[in-house]
Short mmCIF file of C-alpha atoms in Angstrom, two decimals:
data_model
loop_
_atom_site.label_atom_id
_atom_site.label_comp_id
_atom_site.label_asym_id
_atom_site.label_seq_id
_atom_site.Cartn_x
_atom_site.Cartn_y
_atom_site.Cartn_z
CA UNK A 59 -12.33 15.17 14.96
CA UNK A 60 -15.44 16.69 16.51
CA UNK A 61 -17.07 18.30 13.54
CA UNK A 62 -17.13 15.23 11.34
CA UNK A 63 -19.95 15.45 8.81
CA UNK A 64 -20.64 11.94 7.58
CA UNK A 65 -24.05 12.80 6.19
CA UNK A 66 -23.28 12.38 2.48
CA UNK A 67 -20.00 10.57 2.01
CA UNK A 68 -18.81 9.95 -1.53
CA UNK A 69 -16.59 6.92 -2.17
CA UNK A 70 -14.85 6.95 -5.54
CA UNK A 71 -14.73 4.09 -8.00
CA UNK A 72 -12.89 4.62 -11.26
CA UNK A 73 -14.38 1.50 -12.81
CA UNK A 74 -17.91 2.80 -12.31
CA UNK A 75 -17.25 6.42 -13.28
CA UNK A 76 -17.87 5.90 -17.02
CA UNK A 77 -14.49 7.27 -17.96
CA UNK A 78 -14.98 10.57 -16.14
CA UNK A 79 -12.15 11.81 -13.91
CA UNK A 80 -12.30 11.79 -10.13
CA UNK A 81 -11.89 15.57 -10.21
CA UNK A 82 -14.96 16.00 -12.39
CA UNK A 83 -17.10 13.58 -10.37
CA UNK A 84 -15.97 15.05 -7.07
CA UNK A 85 -16.38 18.70 -8.07
CA UNK A 86 -19.89 18.03 -9.29
CA UNK A 87 -20.81 15.94 -6.25
CA UNK A 88 -19.54 18.64 -3.90
CA UNK A 89 -21.68 21.22 -5.66
CA UNK A 90 -24.53 18.81 -5.02
CA UNK A 91 -23.78 18.63 -1.32
CA UNK A 92 -21.30 15.84 -0.57
CA UNK A 93 -19.73 16.31 2.89
CA UNK A 94 -16.76 13.93 2.72
CA UNK A 95 -14.83 12.07 0.00
CA UNK A 96 -13.02 8.76 0.18
CA UNK A 97 -10.52 7.79 -2.51
CA UNK A 98 -10.63 4.04 -2.96
CA UNK A 99 -8.28 2.45 -5.46
CA UNK A 100 -7.37 -1.16 -6.09
CA UNK A 101 -5.05 -2.63 -8.71
CA UNK A 102 -3.14 0.58 -9.22
CA UNK A 103 0.53 1.38 -8.78
CA UNK A 104 1.57 3.31 -5.69
CA UNK A 105 2.76 6.14 -7.94
CA UNK A 106 -0.59 6.40 -9.69
CA UNK A 107 -2.49 6.21 -6.40
CA UNK A 108 -0.27 8.95 -5.00
CA UNK A 109 -0.82 11.17 -8.01
CA UNK A 110 -4.60 10.69 -7.95
CA UNK A 111 -4.68 11.45 -4.24
CA UNK A 112 -2.44 14.48 -4.62
CA UNK A 113 -4.63 15.90 -7.35
CA UNK A 114 -7.87 15.18 -5.48
CA UNK A 115 -6.45 16.82 -2.37
CA UNK A 116 -6.06 20.10 -4.28
CA UNK A 117 -9.69 19.94 -5.34
CA UNK A 118 -10.96 19.14 -1.85
CA UNK A 119 -8.89 21.69 0.04
CA UNK A 120 -10.49 24.36 -2.12
CA UNK A 121 -13.91 23.28 -0.90
CA UNK A 122 -12.82 22.43 2.66
CA UNK A 123 -14.11 18.89 2.25
CA UNK A 124 -12.13 16.14 4.04
CA UNK A 125 -10.22 13.63 1.93
CA UNK A 126 -10.11 10.11 3.32
CA UNK A 127 -7.84 7.48 1.77
CA UNK A 128 -9.00 3.87 1.67
CA UNK A 129 -6.59 1.29 3.11
CA UNK A 130 -3.27 2.86 2.10
CA UNK A 131 -1.77 4.66 5.06
CA UNK A 132 1.33 5.53 3.04
CA UNK A 133 -0.76 7.42 0.50
CA UNK A 134 -2.66 9.19 3.29
CA UNK A 135 0.65 10.30 4.82
CA UNK A 136 2.18 11.20 1.47
CA UNK A 137 -0.57 13.68 0.57
CA UNK A 138 -1.39 14.68 4.14
CA UNK A 139 -4.96 13.48 3.73
CA UNK A 140 -7.50 14.21 6.45
CA UNK A 141 -7.85 10.57 7.29
CA UNK A 142 -7.81 6.88 6.49
CA UNK A 143 -10.57 4.34 6.08
CA UNK A 144 -9.59 0.80 7.01
CA UNK A 145 -11.38 -2.48 6.57
CA UNK A 146 -11.01 -5.68 8.50
CA UNK A 147 -8.26 -6.86 6.11
CA UNK A 148 -6.26 -3.65 6.27
CA UNK A 149 -3.72 -2.47 8.82
CA UNK A 150 -4.80 -3.00 12.43
CA UNK A 151 -6.45 0.12 13.86
CA UNK A 152 -3.88 0.66 16.61
CA UNK A 153 -1.01 0.59 14.13
CA UNK A 154 -2.79 3.04 11.87
CA UNK A 155 -3.57 5.40 14.74
CA UNK A 156 -0.01 5.37 15.99
CA UNK A 157 1.36 6.25 12.56
CA UNK A 158 -1.29 8.82 11.64
CA UNK A 159 -1.54 10.59 14.97
CA UNK A 160 -4.51 11.64 17.05
CA UNK A 161 -5.62 14.49 14.80
CA UNK A 162 -6.50 12.45 11.73
CA UNK A 163 -9.83 10.81 11.02
CA UNK A 164 -9.83 7.02 11.06
CA UNK A 165 -12.89 5.10 9.96
CA UNK A 166 -13.31 1.36 10.29
CA UNK A 167 -15.59 -0.90 8.26
CA UNK A 168 -17.60 -3.38 10.28
CA UNK A 169 -19.38 -6.16 8.47
CA UNK A 170 -21.17 -7.79 11.39
CA UNK A 171 -22.79 -6.81 14.68
CA UNK A 172 -19.95 -8.58 16.46
CA UNK A 173 -17.34 -6.43 14.69
CA UNK A 174 -19.31 -3.35 15.68
CA UNK A 175 -19.15 -4.50 19.31
CA UNK A 176 -15.38 -4.96 19.06
CA UNK A 177 -15.05 -1.48 17.56
CA UNK A 178 -16.39 -0.01 20.79
CA UNK A 179 -12.98 -0.75 22.30
CA UNK A 180 -11.28 1.47 19.71
CA UNK A 181 -11.26 5.25 19.45
CA UNK A 182 -12.07 5.25 15.74
CA UNK A 183 -13.78 8.39 14.48
CA UNK A 184 -16.59 6.51 12.79
CA UNK A 185 -17.60 3.04 11.75
CA UNK A 186 -18.77 2.11 8.28
CA UNK A 187 -21.59 -0.44 8.25
CA UNK A 188 -20.76 -2.54 5.22
CA UNK A 189 -22.80 -3.50 3.37
CA UNK A 190 -26.17 -2.31 4.49
CA UNK A 191 -27.79 -3.60 1.29
CA UNK A 192 -26.46 -5.89 -1.40
CA UNK A 193 -24.40 -4.16 -4.04
CA UNK A 194 -22.41 -4.82 -7.16
CA UNK A 195 -19.61 -2.43 -6.19
CA UNK A 196 -17.65 -4.80 -3.98
CA UNK A 197 -17.21 -8.44 -4.84
CA UNK A 198 -16.08 -9.81 -1.48
CA UNK A 199 -18.96 -8.88 0.73
CA UNK A 200 -20.76 -10.46 3.63
CA UNK A 201 -24.48 -10.78 4.17
CA UNK A 202 -26.01 -7.29 4.14
CA UNK A 203 -26.67 -5.86 7.60
CA UNK A 204 -30.00 -4.37 6.52
CA UNK A 205 -31.91 -1.70 8.37
CA UNK A 206 -32.30 -4.07 11.30
CA UNK A 207 -28.53 -4.38 11.53
CA UNK A 208 -28.18 -0.60 11.71
CA UNK A 209 -30.87 -0.43 14.40
CA UNK A 210 -29.21 -3.12 16.47
CA UNK A 211 -25.75 -1.57 16.22
CA UNK A 212 -27.20 1.86 17.03
CA UNK A 213 -28.38 0.51 20.40
CA UNK A 214 -24.82 -0.05 21.66
CA UNK A 215 -22.25 1.62 19.40
CA UNK A 216 -20.45 4.63 20.83
CA UNK A 217 -19.32 5.67 17.36
CA UNK A 218 -20.84 7.71 14.60
CA UNK A 219 -22.03 5.36 11.88
CA UNK A 220 -22.12 5.65 8.11
CA UNK A 221 -23.89 3.01 6.05
CA UNK A 222 -22.50 1.81 2.72
CA UNK A 223 -23.76 -0.55 0.05
CA UNK A 224 -26.74 -0.17 -2.24
CA UNK A 225 -27.57 3.35 -1.09
CA UNK A 226 -30.07 5.26 -3.24
CA UNK A 227 -32.80 7.88 -3.12
CA UNK A 228 -35.36 5.32 -2.06
CA UNK A 229 -33.59 3.98 1.03
CA UNK A 230 -31.60 6.98 2.31
CA UNK A 231 -34.28 8.32 4.64
CA UNK A 232 -34.83 4.87 6.20
CA UNK A 233 -31.11 4.48 6.81
CA UNK A 234 -30.97 7.71 8.79
CA UNK A 235 -34.16 6.81 10.66
CA UNK A 236 -32.54 3.51 11.62
CA UNK A 237 -29.77 5.37 13.41
CA UNK A 238 -27.02 6.02 10.87
CA UNK A 239 -25.35 9.43 10.82
CA UNK A 240 -24.60 9.25 7.16
CA UNK A 241 -24.72 7.37 3.89
CA UNK A 242 -21.62 6.43 1.94
CA UNK A 243 -22.45 6.41 -1.73
CA UNK A 244 -20.58 4.95 -4.68
CA UNK A 245 -22.51 4.08 -7.84
CA UNK A 246 -25.58 6.23 -7.17
CA UNK A 247 -23.28 9.24 -7.63
CA UNK A 248 -20.25 8.16 -9.66
CA UNK A 249 -22.27 6.25 -12.26
CA UNK A 250 -25.05 8.84 -12.50
CA UNK A 251 -25.32 10.88 -15.67
CA UNK A 252 -25.13 13.97 -13.46
CA UNK A 253 -23.13 13.43 -10.27
CA UNK A 254 -24.26 16.92 -9.26
CA UNK A 255 -27.93 16.07 -9.62
CA UNK A 256 -27.49 12.70 -7.89
CA UNK A 257 -25.76 14.27 -4.90
CA UNK A 258 -28.25 17.11 -4.74
CA UNK A 259 -31.22 14.77 -4.60
CA UNK A 260 -29.67 12.79 -1.76
CA UNK A 261 -28.71 16.01 0.02
CA UNK A 262 -32.27 17.25 -0.19
CA UNK A 263 -33.60 14.03 1.29
CA UNK A 264 -31.10 14.22 4.15
CA UNK A 265 -31.77 17.90 4.85
CA UNK A 266 -35.49 17.28 5.07
CA UNK A 267 -35.13 14.61 7.77
CA UNK B 104 23.49 3.89 6.19
CA UNK B 105 27.23 3.46 5.85
CA UNK B 106 27.69 -0.21 6.57
CA UNK B 107 25.22 -1.45 3.99
CA UNK B 108 26.11 -4.97 2.87
CA UNK B 109 24.39 -5.55 -0.46
CA UNK B 110 26.57 -8.51 -1.37
CA UNK B 111 23.94 -11.24 -1.19
CA UNK B 112 20.47 -9.75 -1.08
CA UNK B 113 17.53 -12.11 -0.86
CA UNK B 114 14.21 -10.98 -2.33
CA UNK B 115 11.24 -13.08 -1.29
CA UNK B 116 8.61 -14.51 -3.61
CA UNK B 117 5.84 -16.60 -2.10
CA UNK B 118 4.73 -17.89 -5.47
CA UNK B 119 8.18 -19.36 -6.14
CA UNK B 120 8.84 -20.73 -2.65
CA UNK B 121 7.15 -24.09 -3.26
CA UNK B 122 4.82 -23.67 -0.33
CA UNK B 123 7.60 -23.08 2.20
CA UNK B 124 7.22 -20.14 4.60
CA UNK B 125 9.24 -16.96 4.35
CA UNK B 126 10.62 -17.68 7.83
CA UNK B 127 11.96 -21.06 6.74
CA UNK B 128 13.44 -19.75 3.50
CA UNK B 129 14.96 -16.72 5.19
CA UNK B 130 16.40 -18.59 8.20
CA UNK B 131 18.04 -21.09 5.89
CA UNK B 132 19.31 -18.43 3.51
CA UNK B 133 20.80 -16.44 6.37
CA UNK B 134 22.67 -19.50 7.58
CA UNK B 135 23.99 -19.73 4.04
CA UNK B 136 25.23 -16.14 4.09
CA UNK B 137 22.53 -13.74 2.91
CA UNK B 138 23.33 -10.16 3.97
CA UNK B 139 19.97 -8.41 3.42
CA UNK B 140 16.36 -9.44 2.90
CA UNK B 141 13.61 -7.73 0.96
CA UNK B 142 9.97 -8.68 1.49
CA UNK B 143 8.13 -8.29 -1.79
CA UNK B 144 4.42 -9.01 -1.88
CA UNK B 145 1.79 -8.31 -4.50
CA UNK B 146 -1.92 -9.17 -4.49
CA UNK B 147 -2.11 -9.48 -0.74
CA UNK B 148 -4.21 -7.60 1.80
CA UNK B 149 -2.53 -4.92 3.87
CA UNK B 150 -3.26 -6.95 7.00
CA UNK B 151 -1.55 -10.04 5.60
CA UNK B 152 1.41 -8.01 4.34
CA UNK B 153 1.74 -6.42 7.76
CA UNK B 154 1.64 -9.76 9.52
CA UNK B 155 4.21 -11.32 7.19
CA UNK B 156 6.49 -8.33 7.66
CA UNK B 157 6.03 -8.33 11.42
CA UNK B 158 6.89 -11.99 11.66
CA UNK B 159 9.89 -11.69 9.33
CA UNK B 160 11.17 -8.74 11.31
CA UNK B 161 11.41 -10.93 14.44
CA UNK B 162 13.45 -13.47 12.51
CA UNK B 163 15.79 -10.88 11.03
CA UNK B 164 16.38 -8.86 14.19
CA UNK B 165 17.70 -12.04 15.80
CA UNK B 166 20.31 -12.32 13.06
CA UNK B 167 20.93 -8.57 12.73
CA UNK B 168 20.05 -8.70 9.05
CA UNK B 169 18.26 -5.66 7.60
CA UNK B 170 14.65 -6.03 6.48
CA UNK B 171 13.68 -4.00 3.45
CA UNK B 172 10.04 -3.71 2.39
CA UNK B 173 9.20 -3.52 -1.29
CA UNK B 174 7.00 -0.58 -2.37
CA UNK B 175 4.75 -0.31 0.71
CA UNK B 176 5.97 2.51 2.89
CA UNK B 177 3.07 1.99 5.29
CA UNK B 178 4.18 -1.58 5.96
CA UNK B 179 7.78 -0.42 6.42
CA UNK B 180 6.64 2.15 8.98
CA UNK B 181 4.23 -0.24 10.67
CA UNK B 182 6.92 -2.82 11.46
CA UNK B 183 9.80 -0.34 11.76
CA UNK B 184 11.64 -2.05 8.94
CA UNK B 185 15.21 -1.05 8.16
CA UNK B 186 14.23 0.33 4.82
CA UNK B 187 12.14 0.49 1.69
CA UNK B 188 12.79 -0.53 -1.86
CA UNK B 189 10.94 1.50 -4.47
CA UNK B 190 10.55 1.04 -8.18
CA UNK B 191 9.80 3.60 -10.83
CA UNK B 192 6.03 3.06 -10.36
CA UNK B 193 6.11 3.39 -6.58
CA UNK B 194 6.06 6.48 -4.39
CA UNK B 195 8.45 9.22 -5.56
CA UNK B 196 11.80 9.00 -3.77
CA UNK B 197 11.55 12.42 -2.12
CA UNK B 198 8.16 11.60 -0.62
CA UNK B 199 9.43 8.29 0.69
CA UNK B 200 12.54 9.87 2.20
CA UNK B 201 10.56 12.57 3.93
CA UNK B 202 8.20 10.06 5.53
CA UNK B 203 10.85 7.48 6.43
CA UNK B 204 13.52 9.84 7.69
CA UNK B 205 17.24 10.03 7.03
CA UNK B 206 18.20 6.93 9.00
CA UNK B 207 16.35 4.37 6.94
CA UNK B 208 17.69 2.59 3.88
CA UNK B 209 15.99 3.48 0.60
CA UNK B 210 16.81 1.56 -2.55
CA UNK B 211 15.59 2.50 -5.99
CA UNK B 212 15.20 0.24 -9.01
CA UNK B 213 16.59 1.61 -12.24
CA UNK B 214 15.71 -0.14 -15.46
CA UNK B 215 17.77 1.94 -17.90
CA UNK B 216 21.07 3.80 -18.02
CA UNK B 217 19.09 7.04 -18.18
CA UNK B 218 17.25 6.22 -14.94
CA UNK B 219 20.60 5.46 -13.31
CA UNK B 220 21.79 8.93 -14.36
CA UNK B 221 18.70 10.54 -12.87
CA UNK B 222 19.27 8.61 -9.64
CA UNK B 223 22.56 10.46 -9.18
CA UNK B 224 20.49 13.49 -8.16
CA UNK B 225 18.93 11.52 -5.27
CA UNK B 226 20.51 10.45 -2.00
CA UNK B 227 19.21 6.89 -2.25
CA UNK B 228 21.25 4.31 -0.35
CA UNK B 229 21.60 2.01 -3.31
CA UNK B 230 20.24 1.43 -6.78
CA UNK B 231 18.91 -1.88 -8.02
CA UNK B 232 19.81 -2.62 -11.63
CA UNK B 233 16.73 -4.37 -12.91
CA UNK B 234 16.84 -6.67 -14.69
CA UNK B 235 20.43 -7.53 -15.41
CA UNK B 236 19.41 -10.73 -17.18
CA UNK B 237 16.03 -11.92 -18.37
CA UNK B 238 13.96 -13.65 -15.76
CA UNK B 239 10.60 -15.26 -15.19
CA UNK B 240 10.14 -13.67 -11.75
CA UNK B 241 8.73 -10.37 -12.91
CA UNK B 242 6.32 -10.08 -15.79
CA UNK B 243 6.58 -6.36 -16.54
CA UNK B 244 10.26 -5.98 -17.27
CA UNK B 245 12.33 -3.94 -19.64
CA UNK B 246 15.17 -5.11 -21.82
CA UNK B 247 17.87 -6.63 -19.58
CA UNK B 248 20.76 -4.28 -18.83
CA UNK B 249 23.32 -7.06 -19.17
CA UNK B 250 26.89 -6.96 -17.93
CA UNK B 251 27.57 -4.06 -20.29
CA UNK B 252 24.79 -2.08 -18.67
CA UNK B 253 26.34 -2.62 -15.24
CA UNK B 254 29.74 -1.57 -16.55
CA UNK B 255 28.36 1.58 -18.13
CA UNK B 256 26.40 2.61 -15.04
CA UNK B 257 29.42 1.86 -12.85
CA UNK B 258 31.39 4.51 -14.74
CA UNK B 259 29.17 7.34 -13.50
CA UNK B 260 26.89 6.21 -10.66
CA UNK B 261 27.66 7.59 -7.23
CA UNK B 262 25.54 4.88 -5.61
CA UNK B 263 26.16 1.35 -4.51
CA UNK B 264 24.60 -1.01 -7.00
CA UNK B 265 22.90 -4.36 -6.65
CA UNK B 266 21.96 -6.35 -9.74
CA UNK B 267 18.70 -8.31 -9.93
CA UNK B 268 17.19 -10.64 -12.49
CA UNK B 269 18.39 -14.07 -13.56
CA UNK B 270 21.18 -14.25 -10.99
CA UNK B 271 22.79 -17.68 -10.51
CA UNK B 272 26.05 -19.41 -9.61
CA UNK B 273 27.31 -19.10 -13.16
CA UNK B 274 26.96 -15.32 -13.56
CA UNK B 275 27.51 -13.98 -10.04
CA UNK B 276 31.26 -13.49 -10.33
CA UNK B 277 30.89 -11.62 -13.63
CA UNK B 278 28.30 -9.31 -12.12
CA UNK B 279 30.67 -8.26 -9.36
CA UNK B 280 33.54 -7.92 -11.82
CA UNK B 281 31.34 -5.59 -13.89
CA UNK B 282 31.07 -3.20 -10.97
CA UNK B 283 28.06 -4.30 -8.90
CA UNK B 284 28.35 -4.35 -5.12
CA UNK B 285 25.86 -7.14 -4.74
CA UNK B 286 23.45 -9.57 -6.29
CA UNK B 287 19.76 -9.62 -5.46
CA UNK B 288 18.50 -13.16 -5.74
CA UNK B 289 14.97 -14.50 -5.95
CA UNK B 290 14.39 -17.90 -7.54
CA UNK B 291 17.95 -19.23 -7.26
CA UNK B 292 17.40 -19.25 -3.48
CA UNK B 293 13.65 -19.36 -2.80
CA UNK B 294 12.94 -22.09 -5.36
CA UNK B 295 16.03 -24.14 -4.52
CA UNK B 296 15.56 -27.47 -2.77
CA UNK B 297 17.94 -26.16 -0.08
CA UNK B 298 17.84 -22.37 0.32
CA UNK B 299 20.77 -22.81 2.73
CA UNK B 300 22.88 -24.62 0.14
CA UNK B 301 21.90 -22.17 -2.60
CA UNK B 302 22.87 -19.15 -0.50
CA UNK B 303 26.07 -20.80 0.69
CA UNK B 304 27.26 -21.52 -2.83
CA UNK B 305 26.65 -17.90 -3.86
CA UNK B 306 28.31 -16.65 -0.69
CA UNK B 307 31.40 -18.76 -1.41
CA UNK B 308 31.65 -17.36 -4.91
CA UNK B 309 31.37 -13.80 -3.61
CA UNK B 310 33.87 -14.32 -0.80
CA UNK B 311 36.44 -15.69 -3.22
CA UNK B 312 36.33 -12.62 -5.46
#
């Protein structure tokens, strides 16, 4: 996947979307300039996850924006998503790659500098630095990597890097300047009164770098 | 899958296994006469599910007993399991079949006579009648089908049928006599002091029919 655009990567969260549908949030955020979308669902039946993914795929194909599924390789296969994002507690990377094939995007979360070093042995398409700042979105998180963590990982990582966790208008420029190729955003977009406006503001910051 | 032996089908449940490993329970139950094993896990990371399935696969291959994975098609693919068991809230059957291929076993839970009728349009390898009696194993269950439900479904179903829910030594013979081709057992084996003895007693009942 050569033309991967990680710059403004939306990660969904139904619980933080204030009752608005993924389709609404995603359509608005794409108008605002989101470059990739990850569907992340927990505590949902496989059928419901499949149906959400199927529906979101229709929306994203229209805009030629890649759909990445979090964790669930079966859902990614079932809807022919563009890729899969795996964490350290998900399927091993090699298993996921073998089942998905070489053409799909696979992203891997790394939570420490050591995990980022280990990721250099894998041909993942990107790594997610998680979390870069503290956040309320995920409950099971490690110590934030901070801007210094991004800078350190940028010195040796062979992968494109997207930072996630506590991303907002105030810190986006610094994250890019520290070496990240993108920001993965949850609440700053999905919880915003206007997901369009929220995405547009971040897009403007990124485009001015 | 022509030589499917549903007769004594063990379904795992870590929470009811009194701290004993799946490998222990399954090895003992196979010595007692179990003919198939389903790995059912909820509230577990994909990595842990994968590792449990991988380990159990090694055990089962040795004994030439099929391993069926509950719900998670990705885990089934990842460990090359013999099949997948899906419920009404899991991936749609046609999606699962397309991804798994024609050679794998796919079982489908039906909770009502109407669902059993609809299953006649699908080329599933078996249907699971769930629950046949009331049970504490699953919390989200419908009204039990009872022996009369088995008998009614047996009049029209083109599929092999395994009954699940509240199976024990006292009702196993009646379940077969009502038209089922097998019993799927959870607590009567996994919670028993001797999973070997529990399986053996059920096997003896079945073999004497």
